[in-house]
Coordinates of N, CA and C in Angstrom, one line a residue:
M217 N -43.8 40.5 -14.3 CA -43.3 40.5 -13.0 C -44.5 40.0 -12.0
P218 N -44.1 39.3 -10.9 CA -45.1 38.9 -10.0 C -45.8 40.1 -9.4
D219 N -47.1 39.9 -8.9 CA -47.8 40.9 -8.2 C -47.3 40.9 -6.7
Y220 N -47.0 42.1 -6.2 CA -46.6 42.3 -4.8 C -47.6 43.2 -4.1
Q221 N -47.6 43.1 -2.8 CA -48.6 43.9 -2.0 C -47.9 45.3 -1.5
T222 N -46.6 45.3 -1.4 CA -46.0 46.5 -0.8 C -45.0 47.2 -1.7
I223 N -44.7 46.6 -2.8 CA -43.8 47.2 -3.8 C -44.3 47.0 -5.2
L224 N -43.8 47.8 -6.1 CA -44.1 47.6 -7.5 C -42.8 47.2 -8.2
A225 N -42.9 46.2 -9.0 CA -41.7 45.8 -9.8 C -42.0 45.9 -11.3
E226 N -41.2 46.6 -12.0 CA -41.4 46.9 -13.4 C -40.1 46.8 -14.2
R227 N -40.1 46.0 -15.2 CA -39.0 45.9 -16.1 C -39.1 46.9 -17.2
R228 N -38.0 47.7 -17.3 CA -38.0 48.8 -18.3 C -36.7 48.6 -19.1
G229 N -36.8 47.8 -20.2 CA -35.7 47.5 -21.0 C -34.8 46.6 -20.1
D230 N -33.5 47.0 -19.9 CA -32.6 46.2 -19.1 C -32.5 46.6 -17.7
V231 N -33.4 47.5 -17.3 CA -33.5 48.0 -15.9 C -34.7 47.5 -15.2
L232 N -34.5 46.9 -14.0 CA -35.6 46.5 -13.1 C -35.8 47.6 -12.1
Q233 N -37.0 48.3 -12.2 CA -37.3 49.3 -11.3 C -38.2 48.8 -10.2
L234 N -37.8 48.9 -8.9 CA -38.5 48.5 -7.7 C -39.0 49.8 -7.0
T235 N -40.2 49.9 -6.8 CA -40.8 51.1 -6.1 C -41.4 50.7 -4.8
L236 N -41.0 51.2 -3.7 CA -41.6 51.0 -2.4 C -43.0 51.6 -2.4
N237 N -44.0 50.8 -2.2 CA -45.3 51.3 -2.5 C -46.3 51.2 -1.3
R238 N -46.0 52.0 -0.3 CA -46.9 52.2 0.8 C -47.0 53.7 1.1
P239 N -47.4 54.5 0.1 CA -47.3 56.0 0.2 C -48.0 56.6 1.3
D240 N -49.1 55.9 1.7 CA -49.9 56.4 2.9 C -49.2 56.3 4.2
R241 N -48.1 55.4 4.2 CA -47.3 55.3 5.4 C -45.9 55.7 5.2
L242 N -45.7 56.6 4.2 CA -44.4 57.1 3.8 C -43.4 55.9 3.5
N243 N -44.0 54.9 3.0 CA -43.3 53.7 2.6 C -42.5 53.0 3.7
A244 N -43.1 53.1 4.9 CA -42.5 52.4 6.1 C -42.3 50.9 5.7
A245 N -41.1 50.4 6.1 CA -40.7 49.1 5.7 C -41.2 48.1 6.6
S246 N -42.3 47.4 6.3 CA -42.8 46.3 7.0 C -42.0 45.1 6.7
L247 N -42.1 44.0 7.5 CA -41.4 42.8 7.2 C -41.8 42.2 5.9
D248 N -43.1 42.4 5.5 CA -43.6 42.0 4.2 C -42.8 42.7 3.1
M249 N -42.6 44.0 3.3 CA -41.9 44.8 2.3 C -40.5 44.2 2.1
A250 N -39.8 44.0 3.2 CA -38.4 43.4 3.2 C -38.4 42.1 2.4
D251 N -39.4 41.3 2.7 CA -39.4 40.0 2.1 C -39.7 40.1 0.6
E252 N -40.6 41.0 0.2 CA -41.0 41.2 -1.2 C -39.8 41.8 -2.0
L253 N -39.1 42.7 -1.4 CA -37.9 43.2 -2.0 C -36.9 42.1 -2.2
N254 N -36.7 41.3 -1.2 CA -35.8 40.2 -1.3 C -36.2 39.3 -2.5
A255 N -37.5 38.9 -2.5 CA -38.0 38.1 -3.6 C -37.8 38.7 -5.0
A256 N -38.1 40.0 -5.1 CA -37.9 40.6 -6.4 C -36.5 40.6 -6.8
L257 N -35.5 40.8 -5.9 CA -34.1 40.8 -6.3 C -33.6 39.4 -6.6
D258 N -34.4 38.4 -6.2 CA -34.1 37.0 -6.7 C -34.6 36.8 -8.1
R259 N -35.4 37.6 -8.6 CA -36.1 37.4 -9.9 C -35.8 38.6 -10.9
I260 N -34.5 38.9 -10.9 CA -34.2 40.0 -11.8 C -34.2 39.6 -13.3
D261 N -34.2 38.3 -13.6 CA -34.4 37.7 -14.9 C -33.7 38.4 -16.0
G262 N -32.4 38.5 -15.8 CA -31.6 39.1 -16.9 C -31.5 40.6 -16.9
A263 N -32.1 41.3 -16.0 CA -32.0 42.7 -15.9 C -30.5 43.0 -15.6
R264 N -30.0 44.1 -16.1 CA -28.6 44.5 -16.0 C -28.3 45.6 -15.1
A265 N -29.4 46.2 -14.5 CA -29.3 47.2 -13.4 C -30.6 47.2 -12.7
V266 N -30.5 47.7 -11.4 CA -31.7 47.8 -10.6 C -31.8 49.2 -10.1
L267 N -33.0 49.8 -10.2 CA -33.3 51.1 -9.7 C -34.4 51.0 -8.7
I268 N -34.1 51.6 -7.5 CA -35.0 51.5 -6.4 C -35.5 53.0 -6.0
T269 N -36.8 53.2 -5.8 CA -37.3 54.5 -5.4 C -38.5 54.3 -4.6
G270 N -39.2 55.3 -4.2 CA -40.4 55.3 -3.4 C -41.5 56.0 -4.0
A271 N -42.7 55.5 -3.8 CA -43.9 56.1 -4.3 C -44.3 57.3 -3.4
G272 N -44.9 58.3 -4.0 CA -45.4 59.4 -3.2 C -44.3 60.3 -2.8
R273 N -44.3 60.8 -1.5 CA -43.4 61.9 -1.1 C -42.3 61.4 -0.2
A274 N -42.1 60.1 -0.2 CA -41.0 59.6 0.7 C -40.3 58.4 -0.1
F275 N -39.0 58.2 0.3 CA -38.3 57.0 -0.2 C -38.7 55.9 0.8
C276 N -38.4 56.1 2.1 CA -38.8 55.1 3.1 C -38.6 55.8 4.5
S277 N -39.6 55.8 5.3 CA -39.6 56.4 6.6 C -39.0 55.6 7.7
G278 N -38.5 54.4 7.3 CA -37.9 53.5 8.3 C -38.8 52.3 8.5
A279 N -38.4 51.4 9.5 CA -39.1 50.2 9.8 C -40.5 50.6 10.3
D280 N -41.5 49.7 9.9 CA -42.9 49.9 10.3 C -43.0 49.5 11.8
L281 N -43.2 50.5 12.7 CA -43.3 50.3 14.1 C -44.7 50.1 14.5
Q282 N -45.7 50.2 13.6 CA -47.1 50.1 14.0 C -47.7 48.8 13.5
G283 N -46.9 47.9 13.0 CA -47.4 46.6 12.6 C -47.9 45.8 13.8
R284 N -48.7 44.8 13.6 CA -49.2 44.0 14.7 C -48.8 42.6 14.7
G285 N -48.8 41.9 15.8 CA -48.5 40.5 15.9 C -47.1 40.2 15.5
E286 N -46.8 39.0 15.0 CA -45.4 38.6 14.7 C -44.9 39.4 13.5
R287 N -45.7 40.1 12.7 CA -45.2 40.8 11.6 C -44.8 42.2 12.0
A288 N -44.9 42.6 13.3 CA -44.4 43.8 13.7 C -42.9 43.7 14.0
G289 N -42.5 43.0 15.1 CA -41.1 42.6 15.3 C -40.1 43.7 15.1
S290 N -40.4 45.0 15.4 CA -39.4 46.0 15.2 C -38.8 46.5 16.4
V291 N -39.4 46.2 17.6 CA -38.8 46.7 18.8 C -38.8 45.5 19.8
G292 N -38.1 45.7 20.9 CA -38.1 44.7 21.9 C -37.4 43.4 21.5
Q293 N -37.9 42.3 22.0 CA -37.3 41.0 21.7 C -37.5 40.7 20.2
G294 N -38.6 41.2 19.6 CA -38.9 40.9 18.2 C -37.9 41.5 17.3
S295 N -37.1 42.5 17.7 CA -36.3 43.2 16.8 C -35.1 42.3 16.3
H296 N -34.6 41.4 17.1 CA -33.6 40.5 16.7 C -34.1 39.6 15.6
A297 N -35.2 39.0 15.8 CA -35.8 38.2 14.8 C -36.1 38.9 13.5
A298 N -36.7 40.1 13.6 CA -37.0 40.9 12.4 C -35.7 41.2 11.6
L299 N -34.6 41.5 12.3 CA -33.4 41.8 11.5 C -32.8 40.5 10.9
T300 N -32.7 39.5 11.7 CA -32.0 38.3 11.2 C -32.8 37.6 10.2
R301 N -34.1 37.6 10.3 CA -34.9 36.8 9.3 C -35.4 37.6 8.1
H302 N -35.5 38.9 8.2 CA -36.1 39.7 7.2 C -35.2 40.8 6.6
Y303 N -34.8 41.8 7.5 CA -34.1 43.0 7.0 C -32.7 42.6 6.6
N304 N -31.9 41.8 7.4 CA -30.6 41.5 7.1 C -30.4 40.7 5.8
P305 N -31.3 39.7 5.6 CA -31.2 39.0 4.3 C -31.4 39.9 3.1
L306 N -32.3 40.9 3.2 CA -32.4 41.9 2.2 C -31.2 42.6 1.9
M307 N -30.5 43.1 3.0 CA -29.3 43.9 2.9 C -28.2 43.0 2.2
M308 N -28.1 41.8 2.6 CA -27.1 40.9 2.0 C -27.4 40.7 0.5
K309 N -28.7 40.6 0.2 CA -29.0 40.4 -1.2 C -28.6 41.6 -2.0
L310 N -28.8 42.8 -1.5 CA -28.4 44.0 -2.2 C -26.9 44.0 -2.4
A311 N -26.2 43.6 -1.3 CA -24.7 43.6 -1.4 C -24.1 42.6 -2.4
E312 N -24.8 41.5 -2.6 CA -24.3 40.4 -3.4 C -24.8 40.3 -4.8
L313 N -25.6 41.3 -5.2 CA -26.1 41.3 -6.6 C -25.0 41.4 -7.6
E314 N -25.2 40.8 -8.7 CA -24.1 40.8 -9.8 C -24.3 42.0 -10.7
V315 N -25.3 42.8 -10.5 CA -25.5 44.0 -11.3 C -25.5 45.2 -10.5
P316 N -25.2 46.4 -11.1 CA -25.2 47.7 -10.4 C -26.6 48.1 -10.0
T317 N -26.6 48.9 -8.9 CA -27.8 49.4 -8.3 C -27.8 50.9 -8.2
V318 N -29.0 51.5 -8.3 CA -29.2 53.0 -8.2 C -30.4 53.2 -7.3
A319 N -30.2 54.1 -6.3 CA -31.3 54.5 -5.5 C -31.7 56.0 -5.9
A320 N -33.0 56.2 -6.1 CA -33.5 57.5 -6.4 C -34.3 58.0 -5.1
I321 N -33.8 58.9 -4.4 CA -34.3 59.3 -3.1 C -35.2 60.5 -3.2
N322 N -36.5 60.3 -3.1 CA -37.5 61.3 -3.4 C -38.1 62.0 -2.1
G323 N -37.5 61.8 -1.0 CA -38.0 62.3 0.3 C -37.2 61.8 1.4
P324 N -37.8 61.6 2.6 CA -37.0 61.0 3.7 C -36.5 59.6 3.4
A325 N -35.3 59.3 3.8 CA -34.7 58.0 3.8 C -34.2 57.8 5.2
A326 N -35.1 57.2 6.0 CA -34.8 57.1 7.5 C -34.6 55.7 7.9
G327 N -33.8 55.5 9.0 CA -33.7 54.2 9.6 C -33.3 53.1 8.5
I328 N -34.0 52.0 8.5 CA -33.7 51.0 7.5 C -33.8 51.5 6.1
G329 N -34.6 52.5 5.9 CA -34.7 53.1 4.5 C -33.4 53.8 4.1
C330 N -32.7 54.4 5.1 CA -31.4 55.0 4.8 C -30.4 53.9 4.5
S331 N -30.5 52.8 5.2 CA -29.6 51.7 4.9 C -29.8 51.1 3.5
I332 N -31.1 50.9 3.2 CA -31.4 50.4 1.8 C -30.8 51.3 0.7
A333 N -31.0 52.6 0.9 CA -30.5 53.6 0.0 C -29.0 53.5 -0.1
L334 N -28.3 53.6 1.0 CA -26.8 53.7 1.0 C -26.2 52.3 0.6
A335 N -27.0 51.2 0.6 CA -26.4 50.0 0.1 C -26.3 49.9 -1.4
C336 N -27.0 50.9 -2.1 CA -26.9 50.9 -3.6 C -25.6 51.5 -4.0
D337 N -25.2 51.2 -5.2 CA -23.9 51.7 -5.8 C -23.9 53.2 -6.0
F338 N -25.1 53.7 -6.4 CA -25.2 55.1 -6.7 C -26.5 55.6 -6.0
V339 N -26.4 56.7 -5.3 CA -27.6 57.3 -4.6 C -27.7 58.7 -5.2
V340 N -28.9 58.9 -5.9 CA -29.2 60.2 -6.4 C -30.4 60.7 -5.6
A341 N -30.3 61.9 -5.1 CA -31.4 62.4 -4.2 C -31.9 63.8 -4.7
G342 N -33.2 63.9 -4.6 CA -33.8 65.2 -4.9 C -33.5 66.2 -3.8
A343 N -33.5 67.5 -4.2 CA -33.1 68.5 -3.3 C -33.9 68.6 -1.9
S344 N -35.1 68.1 -1.9 CA -35.9 68.1 -0.7 C -35.7 66.8 0.1
A345 N -35.0 65.9 -0.4 CA -34.8 64.6 0.3 C -33.8 64.8 1.5
Y346 N -33.9 63.9 2.4 CA -32.9 63.9 3.5 C -32.7 62.5 4.0
F347 N -31.6 62.3 4.8 CA -31.2 61.0 5.3 C -31.2 61.2 6.9
L348 N -31.7 60.1 7.5 CA -31.9 60.3 9.0 C -31.6 58.9 9.7
Q349 N -30.7 59.0 10.6 CA -30.6 57.8 11.6 C -31.3 58.2 12.8
A350 N -32.6 57.9 12.9 CA -33.5 58.3 14.0 C -33.5 57.4 15.2
F351 N -32.7 56.4 15.2 CA -32.8 55.4 16.2 C -32.6 55.9 17.6
V352 N -31.6 56.8 17.8 CA -31.4 57.4 19.1 C -32.6 58.1 19.7
N353 N -33.4 58.6 18.8 CA -34.6 59.4 19.3 C -35.6 58.5 19.9
I354 N -35.6 57.2 19.7 CA -36.5 56.2 20.3 C -35.8 55.1 21.1
G355 N -34.5 55.4 21.4 CA -33.8 54.5 22.3 C -33.3 53.3 21.7
L356 N -33.1 53.3 20.3 CA -32.6 52.1 19.6 C -31.3 52.4 19.0
V357 N -30.7 51.4 18.3 CA -29.4 51.6 17.7 C -29.5 51.4 16.2
P358 N -28.7 52.0 15.4 CA -28.7 51.9 13.9 C -28.6 50.4 13.5
D359 N -29.3 50.0 12.5 CA -29.2 48.7 12.0 C -29.3 48.7 10.4
G360 N -29.4 47.5 9.9 CA -29.4 47.4 8.4 C -28.0 47.6 7.9
G361 N -27.0 47.5 8.7 CA -25.6 47.7 8.3 C -25.2 49.1 8.3
A362 N -26.0 50.0 8.9 CA -25.7 51.4 8.9 C -24.4 51.8 9.6
S363 N -24.1 51.1 10.8 CA -22.8 51.4 11.5 C -21.6 51.1 10.7
W364 N -21.7 50.1 9.8 CA -20.6 49.7 8.9 C -20.5 50.6 7.8
M365 N -21.6 50.9 7.1 CA -21.6 51.7 5.9 C -21.3 53.2 6.2
L366 N -21.9 53.8 7.2 CA -21.7 55.2 7.5 C -20.2 55.5 7.8
T367 N -19.6 54.6 8.7 CA -18.3 54.9 9.1 C -17.3 54.9 7.9
R368 N -17.6 54.0 6.9 CA -16.7 53.9 5.7 C -17.0 55.0 4.7
L369 N -18.3 55.4 4.6 CA -18.7 56.4 3.6 C -18.2 57.8 4.0
V370 N -18.4 58.2 5.3 CA -18.1 59.5 5.7 C -17.2 59.7 6.9
G371 N -16.6 58.6 7.4 CA -15.7 58.7 8.5 C -16.4 58.6 9.8
K372 N -15.5 58.4 10.9 CA -16.0 58.2 12.2 C -16.8 59.4 12.8
A373 N -16.3 60.6 12.6 CA -16.9 61.8 13.2 C -18.3 62.1 12.6
R374 N -18.4 62.0 11.3 CA -19.7 62.3 10.7 C -20.7 61.1 10.9
A375 N -20.2 59.9 10.9 CA -21.0 58.8 11.2 C -21.6 58.9 12.7
T376 N -20.7 59.3 13.6 CA -21.1 59.5 15.0 C -22.1 60.6 15.1
E377 N -22.0 61.6 14.4 CA -22.9 62.7 14.4 C -24.3 62.2 13.9
M378 N -24.3 61.5 12.8 CA -25.6 61.0 12.3 C -26.3 60.0 13.3
M379 N -25.5 59.1 13.9 CA -26.1 58.1 14.7 C -26.4 58.6 16.1
M380 N -25.5 59.4 16.7 CA -25.8 59.8 18.1 C -26.6 61.0 18.3
L381 N -26.7 61.9 17.3 CA -27.5 63.1 17.4 C -28.9 62.9 16.7
G382 N -29.0 62.0 15.8 CA -30.2 61.7 15.2 C -30.9 62.8 14.5
E383 N -30.1 63.6 13.7 CA -30.6 64.8 13.0 C -30.6 64.5 11.5
K384 N -31.5 65.2 10.8 CA -31.6 65.1 9.4 C -30.4 65.6 8.7
I385 N -29.9 64.9 7.7 CA -28.9 65.3 6.8 C -29.5 65.6 5.4
G386 N -29.6 66.8 5.0 CA -30.2 67.1 3.7 C -29.4 66.6 2.5
A387 N -30.1 66.5 1.4 CA -29.5 65.9 0.2 C -28.2 66.7 -0.2
E388 N -28.3 68.0 -0.2 CA -27.1 68.8 -0.6 C -25.9 68.6 0.3
K389 N -26.2 68.5 1.6 CA -25.1 68.3 2.6 C -24.6 66.9 2.4
A390 N -25.5 65.9 2.2 CA -25.1 64.5 2.0 C -24.2 64.4 0.8
A391 N -24.5 65.1 -0.3 CA -23.6 65.1 -1.5 C -22.2 65.7 -1.1
G392 N -22.3 66.8 -0.4 CA -21.0 67.5 0.0 C -20.1 66.6 0.9
W393 N -20.8 65.8 1.7 CA -20.0 64.9 2.6 C -19.4 63.7 1.8
G394 N -20.0 63.4 0.6 CA -19.6 62.2 -0.1 C -20.4 61.0 0.3
L395 N -21.5 61.3 1.0 CA -22.4 60.2 1.5 C -23.2 59.6 0.3
I396 N -23.5 60.5 -0.7 CA -24.3 60.1 -1.9 C -23.6 60.5 -3.1
H397 N -24.1 60.0 -4.3 CA -23.5 60.4 -5.6 C -23.8 61.8 -6.0
K398 N -25.1 62.2 -5.9 CA -25.5 63.5 -6.4 C -26.8 64.0 -5.8
C399 N -26.9 65.3 -5.7 CA -28.2 66.0 -5.4 C -28.6 66.7 -6.6
V400 N -29.9 66.5 -7.0 CA -30.5 67.2 -8.1 C -31.8 67.8 -7.7
G401 N -32.3 68.7 -8.6 CA -33.6 69.3 -8.4 C -34.7 68.2 -8.3
D402 N -35.7 68.4 -7.5 CA -36.7 67.3 -7.4 C -37.3 66.9 -8.7
A403 N -37.6 67.8 -9.6 CA -38.2 67.5 -10.9 C -37.2 66.7 -11.8
E404 N -35.9 66.8 -11.5 CA -34.9 66.1 -12.3 C -34.6 64.7 -11.7
L405 N -35.1 64.4 -10.6 CA -34.6 63.2 -9.9 C -34.8 61.9 -10.7
M406 N -36.0 61.6 -11.2 CA -36.3 60.4 -11.9 C -35.6 60.3 -13.2
P407 N -35.6 61.5 -14.0 CA -34.9 61.4 -15.3 C -33.4 61.2 -15.1
E408 N -32.8 61.8 -14.0 CA -31.4 61.6 -13.8 C -31.1 60.2 -13.3
A409 N -31.9 59.7 -12.4 CA -31.6 58.3 -11.9 C -31.9 57.3 -12.9
T410 N -32.9 57.5 -13.7 CA -33.2 56.5 -14.8 C -32.1 56.5 -15.8
A411 N -31.6 57.7 -16.2 CA -30.6 57.8 -17.2 C -29.3 57.1 -16.7
L412 N -29.0 57.2 -15.4 CA -27.8 56.6 -14.8 C -28.0 55.1 -14.8
A413 N -29.2 54.6 -14.4 CA -29.4 53.2 -14.4 C -29.3 52.6 -15.8
E414 N -29.9 53.3 -16.8 CA -29.8 52.8 -18.2 C -28.4 52.8 -18.7
R415 N -27.6 53.8 -18.3 CA -26.2 53.8 -18.7 C -25.4 52.6 -18.1
L416 N -25.7 52.3 -16.8 CA -25.1 51.2 -16.2 C -25.5 49.8 -16.9
A417 N -26.8 49.8 -17.2 CA -27.4 48.6 -17.8 C -26.8 48.3 -19.2
A418 N -26.3 49.4 -19.8 CA -25.7 49.2 -21.1 C -24.2 48.9 -21.1
G419 N -23.7 48.8 -19.9 CA -22.3 48.6 -19.7 C -21.9 47.2 -19.7
P420 N -20.6 46.9 -19.4 CA -20.1 45.5 -19.4 C -20.5 44.8 -18.1
T421 N -21.6 44.1 -18.0 CA -22.2 43.6 -16.8 C -21.3 42.7 -16.0
V422 N -20.6 41.8 -16.6 CA -19.7 41.0 -15.9 C -18.6 41.8 -15.2
A423 N -18.0 42.7 -15.9 CA -17.0 43.6 -15.3 C -17.5 44.4 -14.1
L424 N -18.7 45.0 -14.3 CA -19.4 45.8 -13.3 C -19.7 44.9 -12.0
G425 N -20.1 43.7 -12.2 CA -20.3 42.8 -11.1 C -19.0 42.5 -10.3
V426 N -17.9 42.3 -11.1 CA -16.6 42.1 -10.4 C -16.2 43.3 -9.6
M427 N -16.4 44.5 -10.2 CA -16.1 45.8 -9.5 C -16.9 45.9 -8.2
R428 N -18.2 45.5 -8.2 CA -19.0 45.6 -7.0 C -18.3 44.8 -5.9
R429 N -17.9 43.6 -6.2 CA -17.3 42.7 -5.2 C -16.0 43.2 -4.8
N430 N -15.2 43.7 -5.7 CA -13.8 44.2 -5.3 C -13.9 45.4 -4.5
I431 N -14.8 46.3 -4.8 CA -15.0 47.5 -4.0 C -15.4 47.2 -2.6
A432 N -16.4 46.3 -2.4 CA -16.9 45.9 -1.1 C -15.8 45.3 -0.3
E433 N -15.1 44.3 -0.9 CA -14.0 43.6 -0.2 C -12.8 44.5 0.1
A434 N -12.5 45.4 -0.7 CA -11.4 46.3 -0.5 C -11.6 47.2 0.8
M435 N -12.8 47.4 1.2 CA -13.0 48.2 2.4 C -12.5 47.5 3.7
D436 N -12.3 46.2 3.6 CA -11.8 45.5 4.8 C -10.5 44.8 4.6
G437 N -10.2 44.6 3.4 CA -9.0 43.8 3.1 C -7.7 44.6 3.0
T438 N -6.6 43.9 2.8 CA -5.3 44.6 2.6 C -5.0 44.9 1.1
Y439 N -4.0 45.7 0.9 CA -3.5 46.0 -0.4 C -3.2 44.7 -1.2
T440 N -2.5 43.8 -0.5 CA -2.1 42.6 -1.2 C -3.3 41.8 -1.6
Q441 N -4.3 41.7 -0.7 CA -5.5 41.0 -1.0 C -6.3 41.6 -2.2
A442 N -6.2 43.0 -2.3 CA -6.9 43.7 -3.4 C -6.2 43.3 -4.7
L443 N -4.9 43.3 -4.7 CA -4.2 43.0 -5.9 C -4.5 41.6 -6.4
A444 N -4.6 40.6 -5.5 CA -5.0 39.2 -5.8 C -6.4 39.2 -6.4
R445 N -7.3 39.9 -5.7 CA -8.7 39.8 -6.2 C -8.9 40.5 -7.5
E446 N -8.1 41.6 -7.8 CA -8.2 42.2 -9.1 C -7.7 41.3 -10.2
A447 N -6.7 40.5 -9.9 CA -6.1 39.6 -10.9 C -7.2 38.5 -11.3
I448 N -7.8 38.0 -10.2 CA -8.8 37.0 -10.4 C -10.0 37.6 -11.2
G449 N -10.4 38.8 -10.8 CA -11.6 39.4 -11.4 C -11.3 39.8 -12.8
Q450 N -10.0 40.2 -13.1 CA -9.7 40.5 -14.5 C -9.7 39.3 -15.4
R451 N -9.4 38.2 -14.8 CA -9.5 36.9 -15.6 C -11.0 36.7 -16.0
T452 N -11.8 36.8 -14.9 CA -13.3 36.6 -15.2 C -13.8 37.6 -16.2
A453 N -13.5 38.9 -16.0 CA -14.0 39.9 -17.0 C -13.4 39.7 -18.3
G454 N -12.1 39.4 -18.4 CA -11.4 39.2 -19.7 C -11.9 38.1 -20.5
N455 N -12.6 37.1 -19.9 CA -13.1 35.9 -20.6 C -14.5 36.2 -21.1
S456 N -15.1 37.4 -20.8 CA -16.5 37.6 -21.2 C -16.6 38.1 -22.6
G457 N -17.8 38.0 -23.2 CA -18.0 38.5 -24.5 C -17.9 40.0 -24.6
D458 N -18.3 40.6 -23.5 CA -18.2 42.1 -23.5 C -16.7 42.6 -23.6
A459 N -15.8 41.9 -23.0 CA -14.4 42.2 -23.1 C -13.9 42.1 -24.5
M460 N -14.3 41.0 -25.2 CA -13.9 40.9 -26.6 C -14.5 42.0 -27.4
E461 N -15.8 42.3 -27.2 CA -16.4 43.4 -27.9 C -15.7 44.7 -27.6
G462 N -15.4 44.9 -26.4 CA -14.7 46.2 -26.0 C -13.4 46.3 -26.7
A463 N -12.6 45.2 -26.8 CA -11.3 45.3 -27.5 C -11.5 45.5 -29.0
A464 N -12.5 44.9 -29.6 CA -12.8 45.0 -31.0 C -13.2 46.5 -31.3
A465 N -14.1 47.0 -30.4 CA -14.5 48.4 -30.6 C -13.4 49.4 -30.5
F466 N -12.5 49.1 -29.6 CA -11.3 50.0 -29.4 C -10.5 50.0 -30.7
L467 N -10.2 48.8 -31.2 CA -9.3 48.7 -32.4 C -10.0 49.3 -33.6
Q468 N -11.4 49.2 -33.7 CA -12.1 49.7 -34.8 C -12.6 51.2 -34.6
K469 N -12.2 51.8 -33.5 CA -12.5 53.2 -33.2 C -14.0 53.4 -33.3
R470 N -14.8 52.6 -32.6 CA -16.2 52.8 -32.5 C -16.7 52.5 -31.1
K471 N -17.9 52.9 -30.8 CA -18.5 52.7 -29.4 C -18.8 51.2 -29.2
A472 N -18.4 50.6 -28.1 CA -18.7 49.2 -27.8 C -20.2 49.0 -27.6
A473 N -20.7 47.9 -28.1 CA -22.1 47.5 -27.9 C -22.1 46.3 -26.9
F474 N -22.1 46.6 -25.6 CA -22.0 45.5 -24.6 C -23.4 44.8 -24.5
R475 N -23.3 43.5 -24.3 CA -24.5 42.7 -24.2 C -24.7 42.1 -22.9
G476 N -23.8 42.3 -22.0 CA -24.1 41.8 -20.6 C -23.6 40.4 -20.3
A477 N -22.7 39.9 -21.1 CA -22.3 38.5 -20.9 C -20.8 38.4 -21.4

């Protein structure tokens, strides 16, 4: 994998693990980090799942507000450019991946860090982790797609609570709300998240990619549109080698060995 300055990228079998790697800054998301994550997601090179976590005691404390020069761009006039040129392309890349994604939250997931986490298909959080929309505390508004995601994940009332009150939502509460997939003990976080990513990577990749698109589009579309998309997606998945293997395994009463194509 290429050498990056703000993240670590490691291929572990069929899983690409990306680690936000600015532990001295609680992995604050600089524009360089957004760009490097975007680049890394462009180079998954056949990986069949992506696992994202943070180094040290945080997942991501939010956008880097202490950067200097044009690479700061997090407040004032520069915020629009930072979002449209750096953070938003990353969020779209996460949304449009053809493989499933898992976030392992090992501490605070704040601001854009919260958005990155919730953009993943599965969010597993350690018991000491929390989610925070801190923007209101500094006179800003949620970004990174948070206003879209939160409303759909937990409903208007809880999304409003998170955004307008700017209070921490602990991992256990987040799981109870349905904001995330699971809350586990801190020591169990990486084994749980890694096992989940490996399970997904061993699945029928074409079908999982179609599911990602259908789930995202169903959040805005009609029932009729969902039926049409499912039919098209079923044709795509049904023509894959994994579908043929799945059918053969079913008839032969054995576990399918999917190859991701």
